[in-house]
Coordinates of C-alpha atoms in Angstrom, one line a residue:
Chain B
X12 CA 0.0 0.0 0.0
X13 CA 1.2 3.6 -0.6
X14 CA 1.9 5.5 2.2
X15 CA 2.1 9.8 1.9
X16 CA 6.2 8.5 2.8
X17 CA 6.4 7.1 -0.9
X18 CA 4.9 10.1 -2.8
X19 CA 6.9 12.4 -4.5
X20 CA 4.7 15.8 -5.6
X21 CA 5.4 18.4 -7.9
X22 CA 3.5 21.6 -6.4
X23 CA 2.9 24.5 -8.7
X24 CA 1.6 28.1 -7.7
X25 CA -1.3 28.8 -10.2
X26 CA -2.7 32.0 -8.7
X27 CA -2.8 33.9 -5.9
X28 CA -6.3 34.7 -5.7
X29 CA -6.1 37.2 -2.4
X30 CA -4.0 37.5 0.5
X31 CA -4.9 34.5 2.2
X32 CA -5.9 32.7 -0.7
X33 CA -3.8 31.0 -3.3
X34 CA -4.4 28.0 -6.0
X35 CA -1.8 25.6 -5.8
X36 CA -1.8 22.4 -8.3
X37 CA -0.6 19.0 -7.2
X38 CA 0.7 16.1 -9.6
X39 CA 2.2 12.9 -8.1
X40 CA 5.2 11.1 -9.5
X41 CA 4.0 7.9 -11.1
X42 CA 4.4 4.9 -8.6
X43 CA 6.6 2.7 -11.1
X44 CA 9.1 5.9 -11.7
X45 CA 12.1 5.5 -9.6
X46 CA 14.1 8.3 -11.5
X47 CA 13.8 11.0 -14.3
X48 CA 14.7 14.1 -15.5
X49 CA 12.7 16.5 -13.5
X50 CA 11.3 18.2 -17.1
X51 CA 10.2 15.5 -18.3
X52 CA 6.0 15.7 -18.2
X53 CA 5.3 11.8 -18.9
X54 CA 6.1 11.0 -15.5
X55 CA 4.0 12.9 -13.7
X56 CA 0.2 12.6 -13.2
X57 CA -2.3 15.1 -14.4
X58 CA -2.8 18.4 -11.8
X59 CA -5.2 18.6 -9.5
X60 CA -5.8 21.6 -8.0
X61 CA -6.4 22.7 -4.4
X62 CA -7.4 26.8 -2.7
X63 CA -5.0 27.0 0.3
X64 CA -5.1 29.5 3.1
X65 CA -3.1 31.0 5.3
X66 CA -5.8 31.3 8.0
X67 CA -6.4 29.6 10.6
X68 CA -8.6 26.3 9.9
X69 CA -11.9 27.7 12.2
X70 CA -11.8 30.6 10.2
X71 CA -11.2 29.0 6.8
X72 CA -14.2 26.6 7.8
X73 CA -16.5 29.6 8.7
X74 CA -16.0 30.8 5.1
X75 CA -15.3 28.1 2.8
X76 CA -15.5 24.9 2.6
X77 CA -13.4 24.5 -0.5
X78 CA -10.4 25.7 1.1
X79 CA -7.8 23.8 3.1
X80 CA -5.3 24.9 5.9
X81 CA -1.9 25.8 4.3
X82 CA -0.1 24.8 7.4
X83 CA -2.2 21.5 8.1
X84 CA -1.4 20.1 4.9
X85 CA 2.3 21.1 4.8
X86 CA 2.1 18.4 8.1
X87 CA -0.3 15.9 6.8
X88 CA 2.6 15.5 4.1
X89 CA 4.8 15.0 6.8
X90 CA 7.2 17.8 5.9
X91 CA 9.4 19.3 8.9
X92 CA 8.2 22.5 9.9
X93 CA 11.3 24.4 9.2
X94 CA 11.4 23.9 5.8
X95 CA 8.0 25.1 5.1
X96 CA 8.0 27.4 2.3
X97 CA 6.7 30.9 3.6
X98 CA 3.3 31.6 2.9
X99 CA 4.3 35.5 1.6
X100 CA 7.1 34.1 -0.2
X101 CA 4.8 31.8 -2.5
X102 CA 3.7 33.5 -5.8
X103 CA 2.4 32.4 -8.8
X104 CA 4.8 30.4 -11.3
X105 CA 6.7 28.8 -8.3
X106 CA 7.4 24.8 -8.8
X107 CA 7.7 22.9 -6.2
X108 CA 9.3 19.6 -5.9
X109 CA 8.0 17.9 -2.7
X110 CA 8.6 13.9 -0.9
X111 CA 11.9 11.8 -0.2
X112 CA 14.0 12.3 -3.7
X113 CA 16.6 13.4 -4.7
X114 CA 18.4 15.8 -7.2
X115 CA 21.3 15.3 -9.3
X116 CA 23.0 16.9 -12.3
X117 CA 24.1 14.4 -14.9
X118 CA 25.6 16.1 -17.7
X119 CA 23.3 19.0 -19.0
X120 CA 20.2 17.6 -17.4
X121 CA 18.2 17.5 -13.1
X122 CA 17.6 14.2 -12.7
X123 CA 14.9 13.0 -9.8
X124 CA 15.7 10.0 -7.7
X125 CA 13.5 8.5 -5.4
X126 CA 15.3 8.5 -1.9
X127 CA 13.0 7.4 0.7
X128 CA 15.1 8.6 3.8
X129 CA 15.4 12.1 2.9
X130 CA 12.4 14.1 2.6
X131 CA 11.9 17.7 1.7
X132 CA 10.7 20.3 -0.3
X133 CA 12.7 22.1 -2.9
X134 CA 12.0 25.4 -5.5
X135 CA 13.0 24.9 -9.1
X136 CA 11.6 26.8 -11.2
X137 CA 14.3 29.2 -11.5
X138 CA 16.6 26.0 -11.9
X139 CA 17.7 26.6 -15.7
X140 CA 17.2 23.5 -17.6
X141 CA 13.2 23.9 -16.1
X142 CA 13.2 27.4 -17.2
X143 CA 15.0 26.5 -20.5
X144 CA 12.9 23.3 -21.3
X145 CA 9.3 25.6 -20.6
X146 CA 10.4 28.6 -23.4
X147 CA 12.1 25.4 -25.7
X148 CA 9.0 23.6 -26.0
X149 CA 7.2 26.8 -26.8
X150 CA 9.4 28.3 -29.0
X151 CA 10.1 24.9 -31.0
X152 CA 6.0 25.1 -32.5
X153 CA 7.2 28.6 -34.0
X154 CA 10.6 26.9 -35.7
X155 CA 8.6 24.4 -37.0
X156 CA 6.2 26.5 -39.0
X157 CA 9.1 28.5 -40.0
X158 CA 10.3 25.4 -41.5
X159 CA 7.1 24.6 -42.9
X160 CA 6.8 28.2 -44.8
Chain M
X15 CA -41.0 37.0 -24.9
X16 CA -38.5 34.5 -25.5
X17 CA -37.7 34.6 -29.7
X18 CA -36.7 31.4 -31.7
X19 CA -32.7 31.6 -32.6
X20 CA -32.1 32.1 -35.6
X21 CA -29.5 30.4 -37.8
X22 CA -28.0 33.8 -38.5
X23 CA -27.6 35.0 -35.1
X24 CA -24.5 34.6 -32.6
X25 CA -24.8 33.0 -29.7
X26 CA -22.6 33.1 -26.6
X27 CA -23.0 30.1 -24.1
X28 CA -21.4 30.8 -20.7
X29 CA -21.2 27.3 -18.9
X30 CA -21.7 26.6 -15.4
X31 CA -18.7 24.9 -14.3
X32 CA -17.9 26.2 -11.3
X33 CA -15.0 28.4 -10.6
X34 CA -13.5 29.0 -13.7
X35 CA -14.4 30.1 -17.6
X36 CA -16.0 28.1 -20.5
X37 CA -17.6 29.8 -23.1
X38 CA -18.7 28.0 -26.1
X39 CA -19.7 30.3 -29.1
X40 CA -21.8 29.1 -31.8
X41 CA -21.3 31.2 -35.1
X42 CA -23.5 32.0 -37.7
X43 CA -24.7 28.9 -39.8
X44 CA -23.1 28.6 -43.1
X45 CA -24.5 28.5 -46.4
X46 CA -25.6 24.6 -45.6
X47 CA -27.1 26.2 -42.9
X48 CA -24.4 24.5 -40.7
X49 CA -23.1 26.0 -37.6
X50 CA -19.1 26.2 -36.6
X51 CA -17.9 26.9 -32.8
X52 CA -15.0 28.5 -31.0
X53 CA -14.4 28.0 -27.4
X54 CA -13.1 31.1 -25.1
X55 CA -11.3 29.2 -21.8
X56 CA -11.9 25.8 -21.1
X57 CA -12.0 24.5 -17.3
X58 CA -14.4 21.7 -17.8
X59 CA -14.2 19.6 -21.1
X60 CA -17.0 16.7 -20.0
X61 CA -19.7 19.2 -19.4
X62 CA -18.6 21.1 -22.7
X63 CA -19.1 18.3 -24.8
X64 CA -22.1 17.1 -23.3
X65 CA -23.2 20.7 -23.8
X66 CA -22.0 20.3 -27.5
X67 CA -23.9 17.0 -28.0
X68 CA -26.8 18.4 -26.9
X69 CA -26.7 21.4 -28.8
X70 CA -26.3 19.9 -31.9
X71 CA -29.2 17.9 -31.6
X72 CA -30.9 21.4 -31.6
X73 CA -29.0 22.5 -34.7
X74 CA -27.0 21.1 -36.7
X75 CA -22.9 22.2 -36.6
X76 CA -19.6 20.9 -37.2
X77 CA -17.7 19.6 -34.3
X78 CA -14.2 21.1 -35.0
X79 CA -13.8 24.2 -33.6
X80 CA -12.9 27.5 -35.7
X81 CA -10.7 28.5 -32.5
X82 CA -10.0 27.8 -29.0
X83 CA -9.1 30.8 -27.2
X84 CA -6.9 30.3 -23.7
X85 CA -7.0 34.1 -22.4
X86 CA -4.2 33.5 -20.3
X87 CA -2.8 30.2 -18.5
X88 CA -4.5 30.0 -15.1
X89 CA -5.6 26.1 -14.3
X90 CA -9.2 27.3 -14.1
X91 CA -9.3 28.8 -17.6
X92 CA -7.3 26.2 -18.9
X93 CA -7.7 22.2 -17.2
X94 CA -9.9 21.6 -19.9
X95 CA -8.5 22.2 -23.4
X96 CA -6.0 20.1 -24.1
X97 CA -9.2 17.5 -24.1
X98 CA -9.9 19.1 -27.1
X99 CA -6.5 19.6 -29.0
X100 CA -6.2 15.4 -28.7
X101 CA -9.2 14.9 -30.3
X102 CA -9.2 15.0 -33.5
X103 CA -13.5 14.9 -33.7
X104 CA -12.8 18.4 -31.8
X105 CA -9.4 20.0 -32.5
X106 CA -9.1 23.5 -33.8
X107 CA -8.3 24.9 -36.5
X108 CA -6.3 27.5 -34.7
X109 CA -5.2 28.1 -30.8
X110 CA -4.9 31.3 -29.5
X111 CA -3.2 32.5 -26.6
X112 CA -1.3 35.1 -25.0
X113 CA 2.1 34.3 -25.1
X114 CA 2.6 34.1 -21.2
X115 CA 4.1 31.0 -20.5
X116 CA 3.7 28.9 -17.2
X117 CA 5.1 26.5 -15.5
X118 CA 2.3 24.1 -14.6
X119 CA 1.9 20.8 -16.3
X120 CA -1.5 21.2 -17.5
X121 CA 0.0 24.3 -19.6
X122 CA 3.0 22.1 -20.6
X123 CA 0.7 19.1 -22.0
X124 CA -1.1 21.9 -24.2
X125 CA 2.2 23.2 -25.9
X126 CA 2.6 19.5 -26.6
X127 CA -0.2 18.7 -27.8
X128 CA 0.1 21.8 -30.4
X129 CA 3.2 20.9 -31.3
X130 CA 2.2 17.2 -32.0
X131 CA -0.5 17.7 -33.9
X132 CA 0.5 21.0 -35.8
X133 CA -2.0 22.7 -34.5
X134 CA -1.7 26.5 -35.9
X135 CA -0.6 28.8 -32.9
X136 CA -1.9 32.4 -32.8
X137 CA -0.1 34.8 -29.9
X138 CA -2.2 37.5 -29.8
X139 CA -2.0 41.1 -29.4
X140 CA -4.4 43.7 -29.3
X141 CA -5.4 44.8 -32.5
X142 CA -5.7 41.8 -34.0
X143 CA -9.0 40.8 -35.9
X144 CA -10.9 37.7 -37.3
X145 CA -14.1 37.7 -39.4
X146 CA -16.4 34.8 -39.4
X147 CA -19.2 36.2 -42.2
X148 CA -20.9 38.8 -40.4
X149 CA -18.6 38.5 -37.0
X150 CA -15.5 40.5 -36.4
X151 CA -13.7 39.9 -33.8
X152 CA -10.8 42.2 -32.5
X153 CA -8.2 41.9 -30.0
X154 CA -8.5 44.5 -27.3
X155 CA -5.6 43.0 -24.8
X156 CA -3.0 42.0 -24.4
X157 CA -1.3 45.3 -25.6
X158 CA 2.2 44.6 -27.3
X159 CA 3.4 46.9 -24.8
X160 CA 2.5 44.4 -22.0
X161 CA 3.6 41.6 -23.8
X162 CA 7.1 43.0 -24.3
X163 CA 7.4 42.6 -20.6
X164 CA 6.0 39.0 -19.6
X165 CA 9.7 37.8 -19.1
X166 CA 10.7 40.6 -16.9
X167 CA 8.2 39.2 -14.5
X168 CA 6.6 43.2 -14.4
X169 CA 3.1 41.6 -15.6
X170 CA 0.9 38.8 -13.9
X171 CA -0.9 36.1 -15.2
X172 CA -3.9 38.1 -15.0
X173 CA -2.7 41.0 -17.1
X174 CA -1.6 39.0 -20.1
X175 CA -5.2 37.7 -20.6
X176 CA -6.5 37.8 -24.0
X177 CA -9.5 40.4 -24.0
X178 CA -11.9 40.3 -27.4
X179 CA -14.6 42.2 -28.6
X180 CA -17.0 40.3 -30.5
X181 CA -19.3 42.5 -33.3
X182 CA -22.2 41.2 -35.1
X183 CA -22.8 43.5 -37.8
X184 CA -25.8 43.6 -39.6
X185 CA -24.4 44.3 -42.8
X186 CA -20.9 43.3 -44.3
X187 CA -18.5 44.7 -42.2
X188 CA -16.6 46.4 -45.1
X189 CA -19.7 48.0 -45.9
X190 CA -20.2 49.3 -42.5
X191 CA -16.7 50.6 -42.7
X192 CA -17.5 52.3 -46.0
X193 CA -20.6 54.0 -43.9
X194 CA -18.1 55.3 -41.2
X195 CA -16.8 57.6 -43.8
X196 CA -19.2 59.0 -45.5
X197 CA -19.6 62.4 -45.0
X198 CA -18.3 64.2 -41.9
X199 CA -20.6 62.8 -39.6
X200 CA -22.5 59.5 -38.8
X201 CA -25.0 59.8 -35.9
X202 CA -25.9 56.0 -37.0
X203 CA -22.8 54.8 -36.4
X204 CA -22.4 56.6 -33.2
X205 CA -25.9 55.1 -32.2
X206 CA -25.2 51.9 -33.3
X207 CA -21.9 51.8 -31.6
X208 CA -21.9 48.5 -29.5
X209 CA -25.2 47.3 -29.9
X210 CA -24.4 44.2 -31.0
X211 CA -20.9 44.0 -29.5
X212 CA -20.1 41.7 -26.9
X213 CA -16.9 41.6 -24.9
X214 CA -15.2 38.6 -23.0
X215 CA -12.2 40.2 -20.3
X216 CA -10.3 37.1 -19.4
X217 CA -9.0 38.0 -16.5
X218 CA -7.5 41.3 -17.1
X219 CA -7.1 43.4 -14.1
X220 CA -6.3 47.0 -14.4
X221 CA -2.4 47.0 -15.7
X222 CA -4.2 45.6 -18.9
X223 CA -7.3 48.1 -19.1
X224 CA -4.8 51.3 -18.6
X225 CA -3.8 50.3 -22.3
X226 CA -7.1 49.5 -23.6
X227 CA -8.1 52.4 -22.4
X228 CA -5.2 54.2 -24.2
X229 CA -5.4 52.2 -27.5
X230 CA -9.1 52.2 -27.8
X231 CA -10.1 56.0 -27.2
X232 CA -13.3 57.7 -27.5
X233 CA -12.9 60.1 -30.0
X234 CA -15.6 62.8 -29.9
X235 CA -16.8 65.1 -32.4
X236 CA -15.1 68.3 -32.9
X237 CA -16.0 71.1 -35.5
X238 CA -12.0 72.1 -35.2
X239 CA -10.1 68.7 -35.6
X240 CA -11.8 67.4 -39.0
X241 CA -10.2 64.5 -39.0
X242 CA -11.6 63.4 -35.7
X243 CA -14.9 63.9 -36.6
X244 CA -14.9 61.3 -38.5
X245 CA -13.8 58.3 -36.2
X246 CA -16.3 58.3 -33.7
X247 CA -16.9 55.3 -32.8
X248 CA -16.4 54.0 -29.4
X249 CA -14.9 50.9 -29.8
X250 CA -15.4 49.7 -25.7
X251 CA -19.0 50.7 -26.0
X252 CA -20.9 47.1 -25.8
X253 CA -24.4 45.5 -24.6
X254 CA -22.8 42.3 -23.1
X255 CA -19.8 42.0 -21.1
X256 CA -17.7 38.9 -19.7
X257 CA -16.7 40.4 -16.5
X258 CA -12.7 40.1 -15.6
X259 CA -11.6 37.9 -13.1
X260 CA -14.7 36.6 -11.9
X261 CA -15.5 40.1 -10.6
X262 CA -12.7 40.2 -8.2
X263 CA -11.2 43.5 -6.9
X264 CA -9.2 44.2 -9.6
X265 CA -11.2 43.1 -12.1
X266 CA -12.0 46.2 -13.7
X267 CA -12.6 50.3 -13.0
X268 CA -15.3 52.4 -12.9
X269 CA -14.4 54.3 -15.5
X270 CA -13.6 51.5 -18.1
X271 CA -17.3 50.4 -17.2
X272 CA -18.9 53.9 -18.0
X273 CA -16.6 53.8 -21.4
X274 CA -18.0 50.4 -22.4
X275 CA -22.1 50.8 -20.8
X276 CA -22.9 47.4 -20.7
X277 CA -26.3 46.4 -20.3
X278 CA -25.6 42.9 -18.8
X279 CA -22.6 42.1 -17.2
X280 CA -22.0 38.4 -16.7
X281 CA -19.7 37.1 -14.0
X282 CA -18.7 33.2 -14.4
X283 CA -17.7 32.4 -10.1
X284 CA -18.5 30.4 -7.4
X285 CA -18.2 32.6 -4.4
X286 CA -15.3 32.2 -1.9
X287 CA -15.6 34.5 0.7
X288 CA -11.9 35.6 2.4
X289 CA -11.3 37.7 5.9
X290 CA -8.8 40.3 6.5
X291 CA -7.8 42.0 9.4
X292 CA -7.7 45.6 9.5
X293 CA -6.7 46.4 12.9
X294 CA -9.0 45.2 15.3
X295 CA -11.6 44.8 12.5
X296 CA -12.1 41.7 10.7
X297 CA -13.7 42.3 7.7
X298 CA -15.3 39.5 6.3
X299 CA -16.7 39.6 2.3
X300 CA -16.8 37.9 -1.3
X301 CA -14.1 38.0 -3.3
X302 CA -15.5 36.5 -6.8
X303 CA -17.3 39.1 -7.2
X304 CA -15.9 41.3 -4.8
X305 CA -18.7 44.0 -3.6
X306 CA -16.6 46.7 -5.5
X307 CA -16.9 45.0 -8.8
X308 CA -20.7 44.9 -7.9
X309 CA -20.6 48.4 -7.1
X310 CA -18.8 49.6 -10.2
X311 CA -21.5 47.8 -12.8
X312 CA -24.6 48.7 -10.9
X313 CA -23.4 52.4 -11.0
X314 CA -23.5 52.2 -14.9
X315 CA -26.6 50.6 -14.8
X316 CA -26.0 46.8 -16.2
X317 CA -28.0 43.8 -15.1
X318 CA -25.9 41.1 -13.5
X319 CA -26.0 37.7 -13.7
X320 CA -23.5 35.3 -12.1
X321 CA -23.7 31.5 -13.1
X322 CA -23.7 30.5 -9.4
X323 CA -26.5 32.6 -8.6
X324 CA -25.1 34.2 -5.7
X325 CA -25.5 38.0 -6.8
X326 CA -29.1 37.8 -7.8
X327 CA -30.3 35.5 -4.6
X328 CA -28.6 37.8 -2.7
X329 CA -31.5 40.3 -0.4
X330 CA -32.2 43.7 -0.9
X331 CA -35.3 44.3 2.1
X332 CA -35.4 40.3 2.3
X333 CA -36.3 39.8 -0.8
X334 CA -33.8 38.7 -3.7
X335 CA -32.1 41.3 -5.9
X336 CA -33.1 39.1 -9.3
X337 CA -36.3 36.8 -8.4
X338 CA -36.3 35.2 -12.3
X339 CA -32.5 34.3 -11.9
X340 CA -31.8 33.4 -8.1
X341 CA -30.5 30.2 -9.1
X342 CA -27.1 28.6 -10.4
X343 CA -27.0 28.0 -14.2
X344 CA -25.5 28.6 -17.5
X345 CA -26.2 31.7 -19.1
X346 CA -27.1 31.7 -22.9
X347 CA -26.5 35.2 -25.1
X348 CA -28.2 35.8 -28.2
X349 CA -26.7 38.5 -30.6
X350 CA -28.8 39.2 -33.8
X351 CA -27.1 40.0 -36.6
X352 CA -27.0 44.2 -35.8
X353 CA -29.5 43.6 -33.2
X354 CA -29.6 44.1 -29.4
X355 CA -28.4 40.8 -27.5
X356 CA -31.0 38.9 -25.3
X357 CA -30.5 36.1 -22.8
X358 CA -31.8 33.0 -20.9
X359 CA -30.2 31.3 -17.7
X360 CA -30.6 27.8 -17.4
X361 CA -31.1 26.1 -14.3
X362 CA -27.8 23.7 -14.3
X363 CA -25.5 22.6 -11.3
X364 CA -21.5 23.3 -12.2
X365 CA -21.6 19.4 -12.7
X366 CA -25.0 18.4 -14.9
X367 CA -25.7 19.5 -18.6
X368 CA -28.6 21.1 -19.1
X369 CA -31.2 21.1 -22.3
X370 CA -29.8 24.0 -24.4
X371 CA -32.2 26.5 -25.4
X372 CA -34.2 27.3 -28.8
X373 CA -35.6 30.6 -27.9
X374 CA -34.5 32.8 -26.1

């Protein structure tokens, strides 16, 4: 059975919809993966998405019920309390890489290795091969209908 | 009186799915009497082709859309379309967007999917323009100005959204161009400006209007600047808007309102309310809409519908604001060809597909 210690997430900042409300979107690593290069989109599930909140989870239950406790699920994931990412630091665009993994370079590419006694939770979005990889894939549809003309 | 629709009219279906936009257009029927779609912002593609199904049944269309339109990359404008660009029962002819790029998968897997299946890419800018017989359709936002910017990190998600004006004119549009000039003055024109013009914001917020504003001025008559007389068309003035943001705070000013005058303003939400401490004070309200959005349309006078219903079940003297509409549902938008738009709202939950309608 899968326990939250075997899940590896990716965690991206969609929107942040107020101050003490922000969109996050999770995808899990597929079980069978044991490694990859972290830009590579087949080995992650589709994104769900989930409103977080800052607030505490009395008040967030007084006025939502779609919205979860920032803090509460930072712990139910089991992540240590001071490497939380700080709620005002989050913003939109941020990717991150949470679970027991780990990250090497190997050659010109980040590669993801499952590592079940180390757990954290990790930024890398301004990591340059994702930032590369994101405007390559987007700028490769243009060169290939500059080819085609 | 509800009125049969027509093959020749426009109409603009505004899906209850929640939080998030999904707005499946239905062009003009052909010459075969066939209709073609385009699809503004997708969050929810099972209810949009159930929707589809069901509307074909009604009248008869292709499946393949003209466009799909993402007016920016947020999840909830987006989770939906790539659905679409796999299939090839569906897939576009062309895919719009606004050139901001982000970093979630579900925007990843659509730049795949384009690139797969060669599916033309359009990054638009304002100014841009599309006919579809009697249709034009013209970019208001993102201004090039704004889009020059996107990688310095100086613009949000929001701002980048695609904004576009949607005209039904009654005659060809080149003839109605040919009108504008005619003489030194065309009170017709002026009359007519936005009758039959609806506008869809995205999710622009106000870095993005400050240019519309700038780019699409009201020009005003004047007896001592000649040439201005004769471009006096208001090209924000419209009958139907597509509110920004879901109505949030920053979803669009006053003054942009007064410029454009809508007559109904539609808001596509599902109310989260939010607290915020303000000294002692904890103020407690909506955001989506946000009771300043509310404010702002009501001043210029425009009827609002939300697709969850909560604006018109909300109580003015116990008794709700809009008693024919205090329900959730999809809101249907009937534009006839130079005419004055009229509209239904279904009775749908974010997760059922409704009957669509034959008259409206």
């Amino acid at each position: 059975m899968k326990t939250n210690r075997d899940i590896v997430r990716r965690i991206t900042v969609d929107e942040r919809l107020d101050a003490n409300l922000i969109r996050i979107l999770i995808s899990e690593l597929f079980d069978d993966v044991e490694s990859g290069e972290i830009v590579d989109d087949t080995i992650w599930w589709d994104e769900e998405s989930k409103l977080v909140s800052d607030l505490r989870s009395e008040d967030i239950e007084r006025a939502s019920k779609s919205v979860v406790d920032w803090s509460t699920l930072l712990r139910e994931w089991g992540i240590p309390e001071r490497i939380w990412p700080r709620w005002d630091d989050l913003a939109e665009g941020q990717v991150y890489l949470e679970g027991a993994y780990t990250l090497r370079k190997i050659e010109d590419s980040i590669m993801l290795q499952r590592a079940p006694k180390i757990r954290h939770i990790v930024r890398v979005d301004l990591v340059p091969q994702v930032k590369d990889h994101r405007d390559r894939m987007y700028n490769r549809i243009f060169m290939r209908r500059a080819r085609l003309a | 009186m509800p009125k049969p629709i027509q093959p020749e009219d426009l109409v603009f279906h505004f899906l209850n799915v929640g939080f998030g936009d999904n707005i499946l257009i239905e062009l003009p029927a052909d010459e075969d009497g066939k209709r073609s779609y385009g699809l503004v912002d997708c969050c929810d593609h099972e209810k949009t082709k159930g929707y589809l199904k069901e509307l074909q049944k009604k009248r008869p269309g292709e499946t393949n859309f003209r466009f799909i339109c993402a007016t920016h990359p947020h999840y909830d404008h987006i989770s939906g379309i790539n659905n679409f660009l796999k299939d090839p029962d569906y897939r576009p002819e062309e895919f719009w967007e606004s050139g901001f790029r982000h970093q979630s998968k579900t925007y990843m897997n659509i730049i795949n999917s384009i690139h797969e299946h060669d599916i033309k890419l359009v990054r638009v800018s304002s100014g841009m323009e599309w006919y579809f017989g009697k249709v034009q359709v013209t970019a208001l936002s993102p201004s090039i100005r704004l889009r020059n910017r996107y990688a310095t990190f100086g613009v949000d998600m929001n701002n980048s959204s695609v904004v576009l004006r949607f005209e039904h004119h009654k005659e060809d549009y080149l003839l109605t161009k040919s009108l504008e000039y005619k003489g030194t003055k065309s009170e017709e024109i002026e009359r007519q400006a936005g009758r039959s013009v609806v506008v869809l914001a995205g999710d622009a917020e106000f870095d993005s209007w400050a240019y519309v504003a700038d780019e699409y001025p009201r020009l005003e008559a004047s007896k001592t600047h000649q040439p201005l007389v004769k471009k006096m068309i208001n090209p924000l003035a419209c009958r139907v808007i597509k509110v920004a943001h879901h109505g949030s705070m920053h979803s669009s000013p006053l003054d942009i309102y007064e410029k454009m005058n809508p007559n109904l303003a539609i808001i596509s939400t599902k109310q989260e309310v939010s607290t915020k401490q303000i000294g002692d004070m904890t103020l407690e309200r909506g955001l989506f809409p946000h009771p300043s959005s509310i404010s702002s349309l009501e001043e210029v006078g425009a009827t609002i519908l939300t697709t969850d219903g909560c604006y018109e079940s909300s109580t003015v003297d116990g008794q709700p604001r809009n008693p024919d509409c205090d329900r959730c549902g999809t809101i249907v938008v009937v534009v006839p060809p130079g005419g004055d738009p009229r509209y239904d709202k279904l009775d749908d939950d974010e997760y059922t597909v409704k009957d669509p309608p034959t008259d409206v």
